[in-house]
Amino acid sequence: MSAEPGAATIEARGLTRKFGAHTAVKGIDLELKRGEVLGFLGPNGAGKTTTMQMLTGNLAPTGGAINICGIDLLEAPVAAKARIGYLPEHPPLYREFTVDEYLLLAAKLHRVPRARCREAVETSKRRCGLANSGAKLLGTLSRGFQQRVGIAQAIVHSPDVVILDEPTVGLDPHQIREIRSLIRELGGKHSVILSTHILPEVEAVCDRVQILHHGSLVYGDTIAALKRSRGGSAVLLGLQRAPSLDTLAAIPGIAQVHAVSPVLFRVDFHPHDDATERLAAQAAKNDWGLFQISPVHTSLEDVFVQLTRHEEVD
Amino acid sequence: MIFTIAGKELKALFASPLAWVVLTFMQVLLAYSFLRRLDDFLQIQPRLIRMASPPGVTELVVAPTFATAAAILLFAVPLLGMRLIAEERRNQTMVFLMSAPVSVTEIVLGKFVGLFAFLMLIIGLVTAMPLALGGGTALDYGLLASVALGLSLLAAAFAAASLYVSSLTAHPLVAAIGAFGVLLAMLLMGETAGDSLRARNWPVPAALIQVFSPLKNFEPLAKGVIDTYAVICLLLLAATLLALTIRELDGRRLKG
Ligand SMILES: Nc1ncnc2c1ncn2[C@@H]1O[C@H](COP(=O)(O)OP(=O)(O)OP(=O)(O)O)[C@@H](O)[C@H]1O
Ligand SMILES: [Mg+2]
């Protein structure tokens, strides 16, 4: 109903969850707008699944508030859940059902009008590469196909919010590509939260990323900003007649120099101080035989490892 | 939504060999005991005719068959109901229902209705056997209706009990044994606690404890006496157990 783009579909404030003495999620804030794909990252045990269980009403938060399209999930769970499609970490499949029976049940339970159920099932099967698997028993499907059915049941009622816990686990490379483009497509009209351990996946499909570590959000911004936030960048420098490493390191703005090969160097700059120009000028002036200077791409992986490096000794 | 969930449970029941085994076993056993009693009845019938107001075929054949059915349900319902929640917990499929826009009450009632519908099928088959005699002899339809009502209410109470126990564990077999234990405990309690309370002249606790003795409440109905209090007790027992199940599932979201 709140169809305007940019409207918040999920708004969570101070979300907290304790398991006994252990606090799995520590007061995180989350906001998702229509048309956005949010990537949820974090090491094992960071609290991603716990957060998603709370957002889908499967787990009661110890503290905090959740709004789904303006409906309070804790006050009006049924109305709020009608807006959500959820793929849990472990696809909840009934082994004795066929794909068609199962998806039809999912459609009915999510209040798709009777007359449109068949059509909804066909559409979600087509989108998840299940068009020819309708009559197969869920218990006999391979892991990847079970995962596809799990995704299909999450989108069969075309919900406003799609929450996918590690959606591409167990899929083959073709299907991973298809599911990624499906997620992008869903991100057009709906909004999607997905958790994953595949970092390039986040870069490929997400608009925004939030990194969770020990139950707290340690980072939350757009993908582009995340790359910048790492602070300092680096270049790969190729010199035919290179001086000593110390000479290079003495150039203002350069933090560290590391020889990759006799003629190739990785040069790290100080944060927010791009010394590329100075480096090129020095190379020309001293006739070092500059033949290459190219930025080293900062991958999300670097950022992730940097932010969550301090491994827990729980 | 309740019926959608009930339909799902029925489908799951019929997909499992267990339901068919129980259905066949019950039908064979009940048909045997029914025919055996009918045979006995036909043998003593010439002597019965000489009595002033002889007991009819309904009293001597039909009612005892229903009592046998009640005894078999004591074993069958825990087996049929064990998977309802325990298996969903073990396979982590409960999240499918919990994420859907349905309330916990609807989930519990749906599961209950699904199992109850299956039990009504069994009871329907049991009732069909004496009805087949209707063409040849005079049946006491009042007694038949009363005993069928009693058995249905008993089945409802048993179903609610096995649903509740199924919500307490993630192991279906433990659920079956547990539910059987609970039913057995209630049976024994009804026999002893109620009587001893009454003997001590404590009618109110005795009346309260009667809620938890389903077989005792079945007795008057099996004799054709529609005892309102017994009917209420059976309904109350089923309702209490369903409420406990709802509470249990609701609490699970808090515990995690
Ligand atoms: N039901 C539970 N009871 C007790 N502790 C739990 C429960 N569920 C999760 N936890 C704890 O909460 C923390 C967060 O777990 P969670 O499953 O949310 O991590 P995750 O980010 O999804 O990890 P992964 O990447 O391995 O899937 C963990 O320390 C876990 O042990
Ligand atoms: Mg997880």
PDB file of C-alpha atoms in Angstrom, chain A residues 162-285:
ATOM      1  CA  VAL A 162      12.268 -10.166   1.213  1.00  0.00           C
ATOM      2  CA  ILE A 163      14.653 -11.487   3.832  1.00  0.00           C
ATOM      3  CA  LEU A 164      17.107 -14.089   2.620  1.00  0.00           C
ATOM      4  CA  ASP A 165      19.540 -15.840   4.949  1.00  0.00           C
ATOM      5  CA  GLU A 166      22.461 -16.995   2.799  1.00  0.00           C
ATOM      6  CA  PRO A 167      20.364 -17.441  -0.356  1.00  0.00           C
ATOM      7  CA  THR A 168      23.069 -18.727  -2.688  1.00  0.00           C
ATOM      8  CA  VAL A 169      24.400 -21.516  -0.476  1.00  0.00           C
ATOM      9  CA  GLY A 170      24.533 -24.764  -2.416  1.00  0.00           C
ATOM     10  CA  LEU A 171      23.658 -23.291  -5.792  1.00  0.00           C
ATOM     11  CA  ASP A 172      25.607 -23.928  -8.976  1.00  0.00           C
ATOM     12  CA  PRO A 173      27.354 -20.979 -10.684  1.00  0.00           C
ATOM     13  CA  HIS A 174      24.581 -20.548 -13.290  1.00  0.00           C
ATOM     14  CA  GLN A 175      21.914 -20.484 -10.653  1.00  0.00           C
ATOM     15  CA  ILE A 176      23.950 -18.125  -8.473  1.00  0.00           C
ATOM     16  CA  ARG A 177      23.981 -15.668 -11.365  1.00  0.00           C
ATOM     17  CA  GLU A 178      20.274 -16.105 -11.913  1.00  0.00           C
ATOM     18  CA  ILE A 179      19.457 -15.676  -8.240  1.00  0.00           C
ATOM     19  CA  ARG A 180      21.641 -12.578  -8.068  1.00  0.00           C
ATOM     20  CA  SER A 181      19.845 -11.013 -10.978  1.00  0.00           C
ATOM     21  CA  LEU A 182      16.556 -12.083  -9.375  1.00  0.00           C
ATOM     22  CA  ILE A 183      17.594 -10.300  -6.191  1.00  0.00           C
ATOM     23  CA  ARG A 184      18.471  -7.174  -8.170  1.00  0.00           C
ATOM     24  CA  GLU A 185      15.103  -7.409  -9.893  1.00  0.00           C
ATOM     25  CA  LEU A 186      13.313  -7.813  -6.557  1.00  0.00           C
ATOM     26  CA  GLY A 187      15.286  -4.844  -5.294  1.00  0.00           C
ATOM     27  CA  GLY A 188      13.577  -2.738  -7.939  1.00  0.00           C
ATOM     28  CA  LYS A 189      10.065  -2.815  -6.524  1.00  0.00           C
ATOM     29  CA  HIS A 190      10.505  -4.459  -3.168  1.00  0.00           C
ATOM     30  CA  SER A 191      13.309  -4.322  -0.689  1.00  0.00           C
ATOM     31  CA  VAL A 192      15.673  -7.122   0.128  1.00  0.00           C
ATOM     32  CA  ILE A 193      17.906  -8.006   3.040  1.00  0.00           C
ATOM     33  CA  LEU A 194      20.345 -10.781   2.437  1.00  0.00           C
ATOM     34  CA  SER A 195      23.094 -12.250   4.516  1.00  0.00           C
ATOM     35  CA  THR A 196      26.046 -13.919   2.913  1.00  0.00           C
ATOM     36  CA  HIS A 197      29.653 -14.881   3.358  1.00  0.00           C
ATOM     37  CA  ILE A 198      30.420 -14.366  -0.319  1.00  0.00           C
ATOM     38  CA  LEU A 199      31.793 -10.847  -0.389  1.00  0.00           C
ATOM     39  CA  PRO A 200      31.820 -10.323  -4.171  1.00  0.00           C
ATOM     40  CA  GLU A 201      28.122 -11.188  -4.044  1.00  0.00           C
ATOM     41  CA  VAL A 202      27.485  -8.159  -1.882  1.00  0.00           C
ATOM     42  CA  GLU A 203      29.411  -5.942  -4.265  1.00  0.00           C
ATOM     43  CA  ALA A 204      27.478  -7.434  -7.155  1.00  0.00           C
ATOM     44  CA  VAL A 205      23.920  -7.087  -5.864  1.00  0.00           C
ATOM     45  CA  CYS A 206      23.712  -4.808  -2.851  1.00  0.00           C
ATOM     46  CA  ASP A 207      23.184  -1.064  -2.639  1.00  0.00           C
ATOM     47  CA  ARG A 208      24.158  -0.935   0.964  1.00  0.00           C
ATOM     48  CA  VAL A 209      26.061  -3.098   3.349  1.00  0.00           C
ATOM     49  CA  GLN A 210      25.988  -3.495   7.087  1.00  0.00           C
ATOM     50  CA  ILE A 211      28.699  -5.362   8.886  1.00  0.00           C
ATOM     51  CA  LEU A 212      27.788  -7.035  12.115  1.00  0.00           C
ATOM     52  CA  HIS A 213      30.444  -8.115  14.564  1.00  0.00           C
ATOM     53  CA  HIS A 214      29.781  -9.637  17.990  1.00  0.00           C
ATOM     54  CA  GLY A 215      26.172  -8.506  17.747  1.00  0.00           C
ATOM     55  CA  SER A 216      26.920  -4.842  17.047  1.00  0.00           C
ATOM     56  CA  LEU A 217      26.850  -2.983  13.766  1.00  0.00           C
ATOM     57  CA  VAL A 218      30.443  -2.040  13.128  1.00  0.00           C
ATOM     58  CA  TYR A 219      29.689  -0.518   9.776  1.00  0.00           C
ATOM     59  CA  GLY A 220      26.682   0.567   7.781  1.00  0.00           C
ATOM     60  CA  ASP A 221      26.791   2.582   4.592  1.00  0.00           C
ATOM     61  CA  THR A 222      26.641   2.328   0.835  1.00  0.00           C
ATOM     62  CA  ILE A 223      29.027   0.008  -0.926  1.00  0.00           C
ATOM     63  CA  ALA A 224      30.881   2.955  -2.453  1.00  0.00           C
ATOM     64  CA  ALA A 225      31.361   4.697   0.853  1.00  0.00           C
ATOM     65  CA  LEU A 226      32.523   1.479   2.436  1.00  0.00           C
ATOM     66  CA  LYS A 227      35.332   1.175  -0.048  1.00  0.00           C
ATOM     67  CA  ARG A 228      36.392   4.735   0.655  1.00  0.00           C
ATOM     68  CA  SER A 229      36.122   4.325   4.413  1.00  0.00           C
ATOM     69  CA  ARG A 230      39.033   1.978   4.524  1.00  0.00           C
ATOM     70  CA  GLY A 231      41.150   5.110   4.470  1.00  0.00           C
ATOM     71  CA  GLY A 232      44.281   5.489   2.373  1.00  0.00           C
ATOM     72  CA  SER A 233      44.632   3.803  -0.942  1.00  0.00           C
ATOM     73  CA  ALA A 234      47.492   2.166  -2.732  1.00  0.00           C
ATOM     74  CA  VAL A 235      49.064   2.028  -6.162  1.00  0.00           C
ATOM     75  CA  LEU A 236      51.073  -0.544  -8.005  1.00  0.00           C
ATOM     76  CA  LEU A 237      54.220   1.161  -9.251  1.00  0.00           C
ATOM     77  CA  GLY A 238      56.486  -0.139 -12.028  1.00  0.00           C
ATOM     78  CA  LEU A 239      60.018   1.317 -12.241  1.00  0.00           C
ATOM     79  CA  GLN A 240      62.781   0.129 -14.638  1.00  0.00           C
ATOM     80  CA  ARG A 241      65.568   1.707 -12.559  1.00  0.00           C
ATOM     81  CA  ALA A 242      64.180   1.725  -9.079  1.00  0.00           C
ATOM     82  CA  PRO A 243      65.879   3.518  -6.195  1.00  0.00           C
ATOM     83  CA  SER A 244      66.099   1.990  -2.722  1.00  0.00           C
ATOM     84  CA  LEU A 245      62.846   1.383  -0.870  1.00  0.00           C
ATOM     85  CA  ASP A 246      63.841   4.011   1.678  1.00  0.00           C
ATOM     86  CA  THR A 247      64.124   6.666  -1.023  1.00  0.00           C
ATOM     87  CA  LEU A 248      60.595   5.869  -2.168  1.00  0.00           C
ATOM     88  CA  ALA A 249      59.227   5.803   1.347  1.00  0.00           C
ATOM     89  CA  ALA A 250      60.692   9.228   1.998  1.00  0.00           C
ATOM     90  CA  ILE A 251      58.356  10.887  -0.502  1.00  0.00           C
ATOM     91  CA  PRO A 252      55.724  12.859   1.460  1.00  0.00           C
ATOM     92  CA  GLY A 253      52.374  11.092   1.846  1.00  0.00           C
ATOM     93  CA  ILE A 254      53.709   7.592   1.442  1.00  0.00           C
ATOM     94  CA  ALA A 255      53.125   5.243   4.338  1.00  0.00           C
ATOM     95  CA  GLN A 256      54.745   2.064   3.211  1.00  0.00           C
ATOM     96  CA  VAL A 257      56.487   0.553   0.228  1.00  0.00           C
ATOM     97  CA  HIS A 258      56.600  -3.134  -0.486  1.00  0.00           C
ATOM     98  CA  ALA A 259      58.553  -4.756  -3.337  1.00  0.00           C
ATOM     99  CA  VAL A 260      56.324  -7.170  -5.261  1.00  0.00           C
ATOM    100  CA  SER A 261      59.108  -7.935  -7.779  1.00  0.00           C
ATOM    101  CA  PRO A 262      62.439  -6.180  -8.574  1.00  0.00           C
ATOM    102  CA  VAL A 263      60.582  -3.666 -10.757  1.00  0.00           C
ATOM    103  CA  LEU A 264      57.087  -3.682  -9.193  1.00  0.00           C
ATOM    104  CA  PHE A 265      56.196  -2.008  -5.910  1.00  0.00           C
ATOM    105  CA  ARG A 266      53.073  -1.720  -3.897  1.00  0.00           C
ATOM    106  CA  VAL A 267      52.937   1.766  -2.441  1.00  0.00           C
ATOM    107  CA  ASP A 268      50.474   2.524   0.383  1.00  0.00           C
ATOM    108  CA  PHE A 269      49.482   6.161   0.933  1.00  0.00           C
ATOM    109  CA  HIS A 270      48.526   7.820   4.174  1.00  0.00           C
ATOM    110  CA  PRO A 271      44.757   8.116   4.688  1.00  0.00           C
ATOM    111  CA  HIS A 272      43.096  10.837   2.621  1.00  0.00           C
ATOM    112  CA  ASP A 273      46.358  11.876   1.000  1.00  0.00           C
ATOM    113  CA  ASP A 274      46.708  10.713  -2.566  1.00  0.00           C
ATOM    114  CA  ALA A 275      50.432  10.957  -3.401  1.00  0.00           C
ATOM    115  CA  THR A 276      50.166   9.571  -6.934  1.00  0.00           C
ATOM    116  CA  GLU A 277      51.051  12.871  -8.538  1.00  0.00           C
ATOM    117  CA  ARG A 278      54.101  13.483  -6.333  1.00  0.00           C
ATOM    118  CA  LEU A 279      55.263   9.955  -6.994  1.00  0.00           C
ATOM    119  CA  ALA A 280      55.018  10.404 -10.770  1.00  0.00           C
ATOM    120  CA  ALA A 281      56.820  13.729 -10.595  1.00  0.00           C
ATOM    121  CA  GLN A 282      59.693  12.281  -8.581  1.00  0.00           C
ATOM    122  CA  ALA A 283      59.971   9.327 -10.947  1.00  0.00           C
ATOM    123  CA  ALA A 284      60.203  11.648 -13.977  1.00  0.00           C
ATOM    124  CA  LYS A 285      62.675  13.991 -12.287  1.00  0.00           C
TER     125      LYS A 285
END
